[in-house]
Short mmCIF file of C-alpha atoms in Angstrom, two decimals:
data_model
loop_
_atom_site.label_atom_id
_atom_site.label_comp_id
_atom_site.label_asym_id
_atom_site.label_seq_id
_atom_site.Cartn_x
_atom_site.Cartn_y
_atom_site.Cartn_z
CA MET E 1 -0.01 -0.01 -0.05
CA LYS E 2 2.79 2.27 0.91
CA LEU E 3 4.48 1.74 -2.47
CA LEU E 4 1.11 1.88 -4.26
CA ALA E 5 -0.17 5.07 -2.61
CA PRO E 6 1.84 7.68 -4.68
CA PHE E 7 0.77 5.89 -7.99
CA LEU E 8 -2.78 6.05 -6.92
CA LEU E 9 -2.50 9.74 -6.28
CA ILE E 10 -0.93 10.27 -9.60
CA ALA E 11 -3.58 8.23 -11.35
CA LEU E 12 -6.33 10.30 -9.54
CA LEU E 13 -4.69 13.63 -10.46
CA LEU E 14 -4.31 12.49 -14.08
CA ALA E 15 -7.95 11.45 -14.11
CA ALA E 16 -9.08 14.84 -12.73
CA TRP E 17 -6.92 16.68 -15.12
CA GLU E 18 -8.30 14.67 -18.10
CA ALA E 19 -11.80 15.21 -16.94
CA ALA E 20 -11.33 18.95 -16.47
CA CYS E 21 -9.68 19.36 -20.00
CA ARG E 22 -12.68 17.66 -21.62
CA LEU E 23 -15.35 19.42 -19.57
CA LEU E 24 -13.86 22.82 -19.90
CA ALA E 25 -12.92 22.26 -23.59
CA MET E 26 -9.40 23.55 -22.73
CA PRO E 27 -7.49 24.52 -25.88
CA VAL E 28 -4.72 22.01 -26.44
CA TYR E 29 -1.92 24.53 -26.78
CA LEU E 30 -2.72 26.00 -23.34
CA LEU E 31 -3.18 22.80 -21.32
CA PRO E 32 -3.22 19.55 -23.18
CA ALA E 33 -5.06 16.57 -21.64
CA PRO E 34 -2.85 13.67 -20.24
CA SER E 35 -4.17 11.52 -23.16
CA ALA E 36 -2.62 14.08 -25.58
CA ILE E 37 0.70 14.12 -23.62
CA GLY E 38 0.52 10.33 -23.76
CA ALA E 39 0.16 10.40 -27.39
CA ALA E 40 3.13 12.84 -27.78
CA LEU E 41 5.26 10.57 -25.52
CA ALA E 42 4.29 7.51 -27.75
CA GLU E 43 4.98 9.34 -30.91
CA GLY E 44 8.12 11.10 -29.97
CA TRP E 45 9.83 8.65 -27.66
CA PRO E 46 12.88 7.77 -29.80
CA LEU E 47 13.78 11.41 -30.02
CA LEU E 48 13.07 11.98 -26.28
CA LEU E 49 15.06 9.03 -25.31
CA ALA E 50 18.05 10.21 -27.26
CA SER E 51 17.67 13.74 -25.74
CA ALA E 52 17.34 12.24 -22.25
CA TRP E 53 20.60 10.34 -22.85
CA ASN E 54 22.26 13.58 -24.01
CA THR E 55 21.15 15.44 -20.85
CA LEU E 56 22.17 12.50 -18.61
CA SER E 57 25.54 11.94 -20.20
CA THR E 58 26.22 15.76 -20.00
CA ALA E 59 25.26 15.74 -16.31
CA LEU E 60 27.42 12.65 -15.65
CA VAL E 61 30.44 14.13 -17.40
CA GLY E 62 29.91 17.39 -15.37
CA LEU E 63 29.56 15.35 -12.16
CA ALA E 64 32.80 13.40 -12.80
CA LEU E 65 34.63 16.68 -13.53
CA ALA E 66 33.24 18.29 -10.51
CA SER E 67 34.09 15.31 -8.27
CA VAL E 68 37.84 15.38 -9.32
CA LEU E 69 38.12 19.15 -8.92
CA ALA E 70 36.05 19.42 -5.65
CA CYS E 71 37.78 16.51 -4.00
CA GLY E 72 41.27 17.70 -4.99
CA LEU E 73 40.51 21.34 -3.81
CA ALA E 74 38.99 20.11 -0.53
CA LEU E 75 42.00 18.09 0.15
CA LEU E 76 44.37 20.85 -0.49
CA VAL E 77 42.21 23.30 1.60
CA SER E 78 41.86 20.93 4.61
CA LEU E 79 45.66 20.63 4.88
CA ASN E 80 45.92 24.21 6.11
CA PRO E 81 43.39 25.99 8.41
CA THR E 82 44.34 29.49 7.14
CA VAL E 83 43.76 28.47 3.54
CA GLU E 84 40.40 27.02 4.58
CA ASP E 85 39.41 30.20 6.32
CA ALA E 86 40.34 32.02 3.11
CA VAL E 87 38.53 29.81 0.73
CA ARG E 88 35.33 29.06 2.54
CA PRO E 89 33.65 32.50 2.27
CA VAL E 90 34.78 32.71 -1.42
CA ALA E 91 33.27 29.40 -2.12
CA VAL E 92 30.06 30.32 -0.37
CA THR E 93 29.78 33.59 -2.44
CA LEU E 94 30.19 31.74 -5.64
CA GLN E 95 27.73 29.16 -4.58
CA VAL E 96 24.94 31.61 -3.87
CA THR E 97 25.52 33.34 -7.25
CA PRO E 98 22.48 31.97 -9.29
CA LEU E 99 23.57 29.40 -11.84
CA VAL E 100 21.49 30.98 -14.58
CA ALA E 101 23.50 34.15 -14.27
CA ILE E 102 26.81 32.35 -14.94
CA GLY E 103 25.41 30.67 -18.03
CA PRO E 104 26.05 33.36 -20.59
CA LEU E 105 29.61 33.78 -19.35
CA MET E 106 30.20 30.10 -19.85
CA THR E 107 28.81 30.21 -23.44
CA ILE E 108 31.23 33.07 -24.12
CA TRP E 109 34.19 31.31 -22.72
CA ALA E 110 33.29 27.96 -24.32
CA GLY E 111 33.07 29.69 -27.70
CA ILE E 112 29.86 29.96 -29.85
CA GLU E 113 30.88 26.83 -31.77
CA HIS E 114 31.23 24.63 -28.68
CA PRO E 115 27.94 24.95 -26.80
CA GLN E 116 28.44 21.36 -25.50
CA ARG E 117 31.46 22.50 -23.48
CA ALA E 118 29.48 25.33 -21.90
CA VAL E 119 26.64 22.93 -20.87
CA VAL E 120 29.21 20.42 -19.34
CA ALA E 121 30.95 23.34 -17.57
CA LEU E 122 27.69 24.64 -16.06
CA ALA E 123 26.57 21.04 -14.94
CA ALA E 124 30.04 20.83 -13.27
CA VAL E 125 29.71 24.25 -11.56
CA ALA E 126 26.33 23.16 -10.24
CA ALA E 127 27.75 19.94 -8.88
CA PHE E 128 30.96 21.32 -7.57
CA PHE E 129 29.75 22.88 -4.27
CA PRO E 130 27.94 20.01 -2.56
CA ILE E 131 30.86 17.70 -3.25
CA PHE E 132 33.44 20.31 -2.11
CA SER E 133 31.46 21.03 0.95
CA GLY E 134 30.76 17.42 1.71
CA ALA E 135 34.44 16.42 1.17
CA LEU E 136 35.66 19.37 3.36
CA THR E 137 33.16 18.54 6.13
CA GLY E 138 34.05 14.94 5.96
CA LEU E 139 37.82 15.52 6.19
CA LYS E 140 37.13 17.44 9.34
CA ALA E 141 34.63 15.07 10.70
CA VAL E 142 37.20 13.07 12.54
CA ASP E 143 36.29 11.57 15.96
CA PRO E 144 38.38 13.80 18.26
CA ASP E 145 39.28 10.84 20.54
CA LEU E 146 40.39 8.82 17.59
CA ALA E 147 42.57 11.84 16.49
CA ARG E 148 44.01 11.92 20.08
CA LEU E 149 44.86 8.22 19.75
CA PHE E 150 46.72 8.93 16.47
CA ASP E 151 48.60 11.68 18.39
CA LEU E 152 49.46 9.21 21.15
CA TYR E 153 50.68 6.57 18.65
CA GLY E 154 52.83 9.24 17.05
CA ALA E 155 51.18 9.02 13.61
CA ARG E 156 52.91 11.13 10.83
CA ARG E 157 51.09 13.61 8.78
CA ALA E 158 50.65 11.15 5.75
CA GLN E 159 49.48 8.37 7.98
CA ARG E 160 46.92 10.74 9.64
CA LEU E 161 45.64 11.79 6.20
CA TRP E 162 45.41 8.21 4.69
CA ARG E 163 44.42 6.19 7.63
CA LEU E 164 42.28 8.65 9.54
CA ARG E 165 40.94 11.67 7.64
CA LEU E 166 40.25 10.11 4.18
CA PRO E 167 38.35 7.08 5.56
CA SER E 168 36.45 9.43 8.01
CA ALA E 169 35.34 11.57 5.14
CA VAL E 170 33.53 8.89 3.23
CA PRO E 171 29.93 9.37 4.60
CA ALA E 172 29.83 13.11 4.14
CA LEU E 173 31.38 12.87 0.73
CA LEU E 174 28.74 10.30 -0.41
CA GLU E 175 25.95 12.71 0.87
CA GLY E 176 27.58 15.55 -1.13
CA CYS E 177 27.78 13.45 -4.27
CA LYS E 178 24.09 12.44 -3.99
CA VAL E 179 23.03 16.09 -3.83
CA ALA E 180 25.43 17.00 -6.55
CA ALA E 181 24.11 14.43 -9.03
CA GLY E 182 20.61 16.05 -8.86
CA LEU E 183 22.15 19.54 -9.29
CA ALA E 184 24.26 18.43 -12.21
CA VAL E 185 21.06 17.59 -14.12
CA VAL E 186 19.68 20.99 -13.15
CA GLY E 187 22.85 22.55 -14.32
CA ALA E 188 22.75 20.74 -17.64
CA VAL E 189 19.18 21.78 -18.28
CA VAL E 190 19.79 25.42 -17.31
CA ALA E 191 22.87 25.55 -19.49
CA GLU E 192 20.93 24.23 -22.48
CA PHE E 193 18.31 26.95 -22.08
CA VAL E 194 20.97 29.66 -21.72
CA ALA E 195 23.15 28.27 -24.66
CA GLY E 196 19.87 28.40 -26.57
CA SER E 197 21.22 26.53 -29.65
CA GLY E 198 20.67 23.04 -30.91
CA GLY E 199 24.28 22.24 -30.31
CA ASN E 200 23.49 19.86 -27.53
CA GLN E 201 20.10 18.26 -28.23
CA GLY E 202 19.10 17.44 -24.67
CA LEU E 203 15.70 17.55 -23.01
CA ALA E 204 15.79 21.23 -22.52
CA TRP E 205 16.27 21.73 -26.19
CA ARG E 206 13.17 19.54 -26.89
CA ILE E 207 11.17 21.73 -24.47
CA LEU E 208 12.44 25.08 -26.10
CA GLU E 209 11.73 23.67 -29.54
CA ALA E 210 8.24 22.37 -28.68
CA SER E 211 7.28 25.61 -26.79
CA ASN E 212 8.38 27.86 -29.62
CA ARG E 213 5.93 25.93 -31.87
CA LEU E 214 3.21 25.95 -29.27
CA GLN E 215 3.29 22.14 -29.09
CA THR E 216 2.48 22.11 -25.51
CA ALA E 217 1.80 18.31 -25.30
CA ARG E 218 5.45 17.79 -26.33
CA VAL E 219 6.58 20.22 -23.78
CA PHE E 220 4.79 18.14 -21.14
CA ALA E 221 6.20 14.91 -22.62
CA ALA E 222 9.76 16.17 -22.30
CA LEU E 223 8.98 17.36 -18.79
CA ALA E 224 7.71 13.90 -17.85
CA VAL E 225 10.90 12.30 -19.15
CA LEU E 226 13.01 14.79 -17.26
CA ALA E 227 11.06 14.00 -14.05
CA VAL E 228 11.57 10.26 -14.57
CA LEU E 229 15.31 10.88 -15.26
CA GLY E 230 15.63 12.83 -11.99
CA VAL E 231 13.78 10.15 -9.95
CA ALA E 232 15.83 7.45 -11.46
CA LEU E 233 19.12 9.27 -10.84
CA HIS E 234 18.17 10.02 -7.31
CA GLY E 235 17.21 6.37 -6.74
CA LEU E 236 20.35 5.03 -8.32
CA LEU E 237 22.56 7.37 -6.10
CA SER E 238 20.60 6.61 -2.93
CA LEU E 239 21.18 2.96 -3.59
CA THR E 240 24.88 3.54 -4.31
CA GLU E 241 25.21 5.62 -1.12
CA ARG E 242 23.59 2.86 0.94
CA ARG E 243 25.70 0.18 -0.65
CA VAL E 244 28.98 2.08 -0.08
CA LEU E 245 28.09 3.06 3.40
CA ALA E 246 27.26 -0.51 4.16
CA TRP E 247 30.68 -1.58 3.03
CA TRP E 248 32.35 1.20 4.88
CA ARG E 249 30.51 0.03 8.12
CA GLY E 250 31.12 -3.63 7.16
CA ARG E 251 27.42 -4.54 7.28
CA MET I 1 58.30 7.39 38.81
CA ILE I 2 56.68 6.48 35.58
CA ALA I 3 54.71 9.83 35.36
CA SER I 4 53.99 12.71 37.62
CA LEU I 5 52.04 15.97 37.83
CA ASN I 6 53.93 18.69 39.70
CA LYS I 7 51.89 21.65 40.87
CA VAL I 8 50.03 21.51 37.56
CA GLU I 9 47.13 23.93 36.80
CA VAL I 10 44.99 23.94 33.65
CA ASP I 11 42.89 26.90 32.58
CA TYR I 12 40.44 26.76 29.73
CA PRO I 13 39.82 30.05 27.95
CA GLY I 14 36.36 31.31 28.77
CA ARG I 15 35.87 28.55 31.45
CA GLY I 16 38.46 29.48 33.97
CA ARG I 17 40.46 27.03 36.08
CA ALA I 18 39.58 23.46 35.24
CA LEU I 19 42.23 21.75 37.42
CA GLY I 20 44.80 22.44 40.11
CA PRO I 21 47.08 22.94 41.65
CA VAL I 22 47.49 19.17 41.76
CA ASP I 23 50.41 16.94 42.66
CA LEU I 24 50.33 13.30 41.63
CA ALA I 25 53.05 10.71 41.17
CA LEU I 26 52.74 7.24 39.73
CA ALA I 27 55.16 4.34 40.54
CA PRO I 28 55.76 1.69 37.92
CA GLY I 29 53.12 -0.93 38.06
CA GLU I 30 50.98 0.97 40.43
CA ILE I 31 47.14 0.98 40.01
CA VAL I 32 45.61 4.34 40.95
CA ALA I 33 41.97 5.37 40.62
CA LEU I 34 40.96 9.03 40.13
CA VAL I 35 37.53 9.59 41.51
CA GLY I 36 35.54 12.73 41.55
CA PRO I 37 32.25 14.42 40.46
CA SER I 38 31.72 15.55 36.87
CA GLY I 39 33.74 18.52 35.98
CA CYS I 40 36.43 17.95 38.58
CA GLY I 41 39.15 17.78 35.89
CA LYS I 42 39.94 14.01 36.24
CA SER I 43 39.84 13.55 32.44
CA THR I 44 42.05 16.62 32.02
CA ALA I 45 44.47 15.16 34.57
CA LEU I 46 44.47 11.95 32.40
CA ARG I 47 45.16 13.84 29.17
CA LEU I 48 48.03 15.58 30.90
CA LEU I 49 49.49 12.26 31.96
CA ALA I 50 49.12 11.01 28.50
CA GLY I 51 50.92 14.06 27.12
CA LEU I 52 47.98 14.88 24.89
CA GLU I 53 47.64 18.34 26.39
CA PRO I 54 50.17 20.67 28.11
CA PRO I 55 49.41 22.12 31.60
CA THR I 56 48.92 25.98 31.86
CA ARG I 57 51.22 26.09 34.80
CA GLY I 58 53.42 23.33 36.51
CA THR I 59 55.22 20.48 34.97
CA VAL I 60 54.44 17.00 33.88
CA THR I 61 57.12 14.44 33.80
CA ARG I 62 56.78 11.26 31.78
CA ALA I 63 59.22 8.35 31.86
CA ALA I 64 56.91 6.43 29.51
CA GLY I 65 57.47 7.39 25.98
CA ARG I 66 54.90 7.92 23.22
CA GLY I 67 54.76 4.29 22.25
CA GLU I 68 54.60 3.21 25.90
CA THR I 69 51.48 5.01 26.90
CA SER I 70 47.95 3.79 26.04
CA VAL I 71 44.55 5.41 26.62
CA VAL I 72 41.07 3.86 26.58
CA PHE I 73 38.15 6.53 26.42
CA GLN I 74 34.64 6.23 27.65
CA ALA I 75 33.54 5.34 24.16
CA PRO I 76 35.40 2.47 22.41
CA THR I 77 36.61 4.93 19.72
CA LEU I 78 37.22 2.28 17.08
CA ALA I 79 37.58 3.12 13.48
CA PRO I 80 34.19 1.99 11.88
CA TRP I 81 35.82 1.20 8.66
CA LEU I 82 38.32 -1.26 10.05
CA SER I 83 37.84 -4.75 11.28
CA ALA I 84 38.41 -5.50 15.05
CA ALA I 85 41.80 -7.04 14.28
CA ALA I 86 42.79 -4.04 12.05
CA ASN I 87 41.77 -1.63 14.77
CA VAL I 88 43.95 -3.39 17.27
CA ALA I 89 46.92 -3.61 14.91
CA LEU I 90 46.68 0.12 14.14
CA PRO I 91 48.98 1.39 16.90
CA LEU I 92 51.58 -1.23 15.86
CA GLU I 93 51.35 -0.33 12.18
CA LEU I 94 51.58 3.38 12.87
CA ALA I 95 54.75 2.68 14.77
CA GLY I 96 56.21 0.90 11.81
CA THR I 97 55.63 -2.82 12.75
CA PRO I 98 55.31 -5.00 9.60
CA LYS I 99 51.68 -5.57 8.73
CA ALA I 100 51.76 -9.42 9.13
CA GLN I 101 53.46 -9.14 12.50
CA ALA I 102 51.08 -6.46 13.72
CA ARG I 103 48.11 -8.58 12.54
CA ALA I 104 49.41 -11.62 14.41
CA GLN I 105 49.89 -9.59 17.57
CA ALA I 106 46.53 -8.04 17.26
CA ILE I 107 44.85 -11.54 17.05
CA ASP I 108 46.71 -12.53 20.22
CA ALA I 109 45.58 -9.46 21.96
CA LEU I 110 41.99 -9.95 20.99
CA ALA I 111 42.12 -13.53 22.24
CA LYS I 112 43.40 -12.22 25.55
CA VAL I 113 40.42 -10.04 26.05
CA GLY I 114 38.01 -12.81 25.10
CA LEU I 115 37.36 -11.77 21.47
CA LYS I 116 38.71 -14.88 19.76
CA GLY I 117 36.55 -15.32 16.55
CA ALA I 118 35.66 -11.70 16.27
CA GLU I 119 38.78 -10.71 14.43
CA THR I 120 36.99 -9.85 11.16
CA ALA I 121 33.92 -8.15 12.73
CA ARG I 122 33.39 -4.49 12.22
CA PRO I 123 32.84 -2.22 15.32
CA ALA I 124 29.13 -1.88 14.28
CA GLN I 125 28.72 -5.58 14.56
CA LEU I 126 30.14 -5.62 18.13
CA SER I 127 28.04 -5.22 21.29
CA GLY I 128 29.05 -2.28 23.63
CA GLY I 129 31.07 -4.69 25.85
CA MET I 130 32.82 -6.39 23.01
CA ALA I 131 33.67 -3.07 21.43
CA MET I 132 35.19 -1.95 24.75
CA ARG I 133 37.17 -5.25 24.98
CA ALA I 134 38.55 -4.51 21.45
CA ALA I 135 39.60 -1.01 22.57
CA LEU I 136 41.22 -2.56 25.58
CA ALA I 137 43.03 -5.05 23.27
CA ARG I 138 44.27 -2.04 21.14
CA ALA I 139 45.55 -0.39 24.31
CA LEU I 140 47.43 -3.52 25.52
CA VAL I 141 48.88 -4.67 22.21
CA THR I 142 51.73 -2.20 22.51
CA ARG I 143 52.59 -3.58 25.99
CA PRO I 144 52.39 -0.06 27.54
CA ARG I 145 54.12 0.98 30.65
CA LEU I 146 51.38 3.42 31.36
CA LEU I 147 47.63 2.53 30.85
CA LEU I 148 45.18 5.45 31.13
CA LEU I 149 41.52 4.47 31.41
CA ASP I 150 38.95 7.30 31.16
CA GLU I 151 35.67 5.93 32.54
CA PRO I 152 36.00 2.97 30.31
CA PHE I 153 32.91 1.19 31.72
CA ALA I 154 30.50 4.14 32.05
CA ALA I 155 28.37 3.18 29.04
CA LEU I 156 28.16 -0.53 29.92
CA ASP I 157 25.53 -2.43 32.00
CA GLU I 158 26.40 -3.65 35.47
CA ILE I 159 27.15 -7.30 34.53
CA THR I 160 29.45 -6.45 31.53
CA ARG I 161 31.05 -3.80 33.72
CA ARG I 162 32.02 -6.23 36.43
CA ALA I 163 33.22 -8.87 34.05
CA LEU I 164 35.43 -6.26 32.27
CA ALA I 165 36.71 -4.84 35.58
CA ASP I 166 38.05 -8.40 36.53
CA ASP I 167 39.49 -8.85 32.96
CA VAL I 168 41.33 -5.53 33.21
CA LEU I 169 42.80 -6.37 36.54
CA THR I 170 43.87 -9.91 35.34
CA LEU I 171 45.56 -8.29 32.28
CA ALA I 172 47.17 -5.57 34.49
CA ALA I 173 48.52 -8.21 36.82
CA GLU I 174 50.06 -10.00 33.84
CA LEU I 175 51.51 -7.06 31.96
CA ALA I 176 52.17 -4.85 34.96
CA PRO I 177 51.73 -1.37 33.52
CA ALA I 178 51.03 1.54 35.77
CA VAL I 179 47.30 2.11 35.54
CA VAL I 180 45.29 5.30 36.11
CA PHE I 181 41.66 4.58 36.22
CA VAL I 182 39.24 7.55 36.09
CA THR I 183 35.72 7.08 37.31
CA HIS I 184 32.89 8.81 39.20
CA ASN I 185 31.86 5.52 40.86
CA VAL I 186 33.27 5.02 44.32
CA GLU I 187 32.75 1.27 44.43
CA GLU I 188 34.41 0.92 40.99
CA ALA I 189 37.41 3.00 42.11
CA VAL I 190 37.95 0.96 45.29
CA TYR I 191 37.60 -2.39 43.43
CA MET I 192 40.02 -1.43 40.63
CA ALA I 193 42.80 0.35 42.46
CA ARG I 194 45.29 -0.10 45.22
CA ARG I 195 45.23 3.70 45.70
CA VAL I 196 42.15 5.90 45.35
CA VAL I 197 42.76 9.64 44.82
CA VAL I 198 39.70 11.73 45.45
CA LEU I 199 39.30 14.97 43.47
CA SER I 200 36.95 17.69 44.43
CA ALA I 201 35.26 19.96 41.90
CA GLY I 202 35.59 23.56 40.85
CA PRO I 203 38.61 23.74 40.20
CA GLY I 204 39.67 20.08 40.56
CA ARG I 205 42.01 19.51 43.55
CA ILE I 206 43.05 16.42 45.51
CA ALA I 207 40.72 16.17 48.51
CA GLY I 208 42.36 13.05 49.81
CA GLU I 209 43.66 9.59 49.30
CA ALA I 210 42.77 6.07 50.44
CA ALA I 211 44.81 2.88 50.21
CA VAL I 212 43.01 -0.31 49.26
CA GLU I 213 44.32 -3.57 50.65
CA GLY I 214 44.19 -6.88 48.86
CA PRO I 215 45.66 -8.53 45.72
CA VAL I 216 45.44 -6.80 42.27
CA VAL I 217 43.03 -9.49 40.97
CA ARG I 218 40.22 -9.29 43.46
CA PRO I 219 39.09 -12.45 45.11
CA PRO I 220 35.42 -13.45 44.74
CA GLY I 221 33.26 -11.74 47.37
CA PHE I 222 35.66 -8.78 47.67
CA ARG I 223 32.83 -6.34 47.26
CA ALA I 224 31.18 -7.83 50.31
CA SER I 225 34.35 -7.72 52.51
CA ALA I 226 34.56 -5.31 55.46
CA ALA I 227 37.84 -3.78 54.05
CA PHE I 228 36.03 -2.99 50.91
CA ARG I 229 33.02 -1.49 52.57
CA GLU I 230 35.13 0.59 54.90
CA THR I 231 37.27 2.00 52.25
CA ALA I 232 34.39 2.78 49.96
CA GLU I 233 32.82 4.51 53.01
CA ARG I 234 35.87 6.60 53.62
CA VAL I 235 36.23 7.53 49.92
CA SER I 236 32.53 8.56 49.87
CA ARG I 237 33.07 10.84 52.91
CA LEU I 238 36.13 12.45 51.23
CA LEU I 239 34.09 13.05 48.16
CA ALA I 240 31.38 14.62 50.25
CA GLY I 241 34.02 16.86 51.75
CA LYS I 242 33.47 15.70 55.36
CA VAL I 243 37.02 14.64 55.96
CA THR I 244 40.13 16.56 55.05
CA ALA I 245 43.27 14.70 54.04
#
């Protein structure tokens, strides 16, 4: 029942939507009925699937890029408290700058002929901060008594890093990656909108294209695919997080 | 002397004086209990003896070197990502003992604290008592000359606590380190130690001492003996401040 309940709600909402559209004779360009969206999905699925793959792969490349950069920087910063004090406010300032506002800059830097690069870069920017912040928090989330034992045993700097701080960072880092994956998709979609060219035919491009032609049912179809993509990605990362944490804890 | 505190005082910024002035000297192989109310600075005294913290004033002398001092905290403080054996082997490996040898010694140490068969278990799979035994094995694997125990049984139930107390005393009798046992439990202090040092709170100072007779490994029924009851009573009165040393 617990698993079924959300599907029941969705079915109920769709039925109400369908009924309202028919009863009110809603124009299809304003609010298409679910049946029309279903038809758009059935008709356009090969293209939508290819676009979904474009968006997903862009987000994943951005995520990978962000992981490497964020972990590397977090590690460097964590080695020196003064550097950390210097970097943290700067990082927060960059983080609260709206992603959309950075978009045009990225398209300029990537060059008009490489919109793909701008999209990947923006996905990476979106994913960077949760990972950076998770890794940094994790690197500092060392049990203070365990750290005292390392002092007592005369652990060297490298030993302390490899055998205490890096393994201690794993749970917070995983949490950061989970949040980052969702944001990477957001970043990829936003970037496609901003780049505004068909250079990277992702789901955002499908939405732009359909809305320009007032094919509202297609807009909804692309949105539905985007939602499913988000849920699937979140589910996949939650599962990965649970698995890795279970391995970390030995259970 | 294996370690001593000489007129030490510890101030914490913003919280004022935590400890002192305190004088305390430990003979090799001696078992001392530090008993006192919460906030009397007994854990601070332990960290000073471990060399984990410097005193604000006064001096700390330590004959036991870094590799010869072990600490067990109130929580087992095991690394969750390491097996029991790997946790116990850690101090040896950090000191440069080859991995295979450290591992073998760790397995021996685990067997000594009654954890034979739990070598590959992770801390999350151990009960509170077992995790504390693993922490004890990690403290003893280096064969320390100074063993510092900071309320190690506080989180355990009464039965586990008594069983562990006897095991600690048996191991102490065998390896003969100097032991400092910090607790707020009078009976536990009298049971564990040959010398009970009573600290008063705010700031922590030595309120008095009581010697406890009997062998290191307590005979059955020791808790019911007249000597035990009388010493416990005397320590309680020192704690309440009714007797001055």
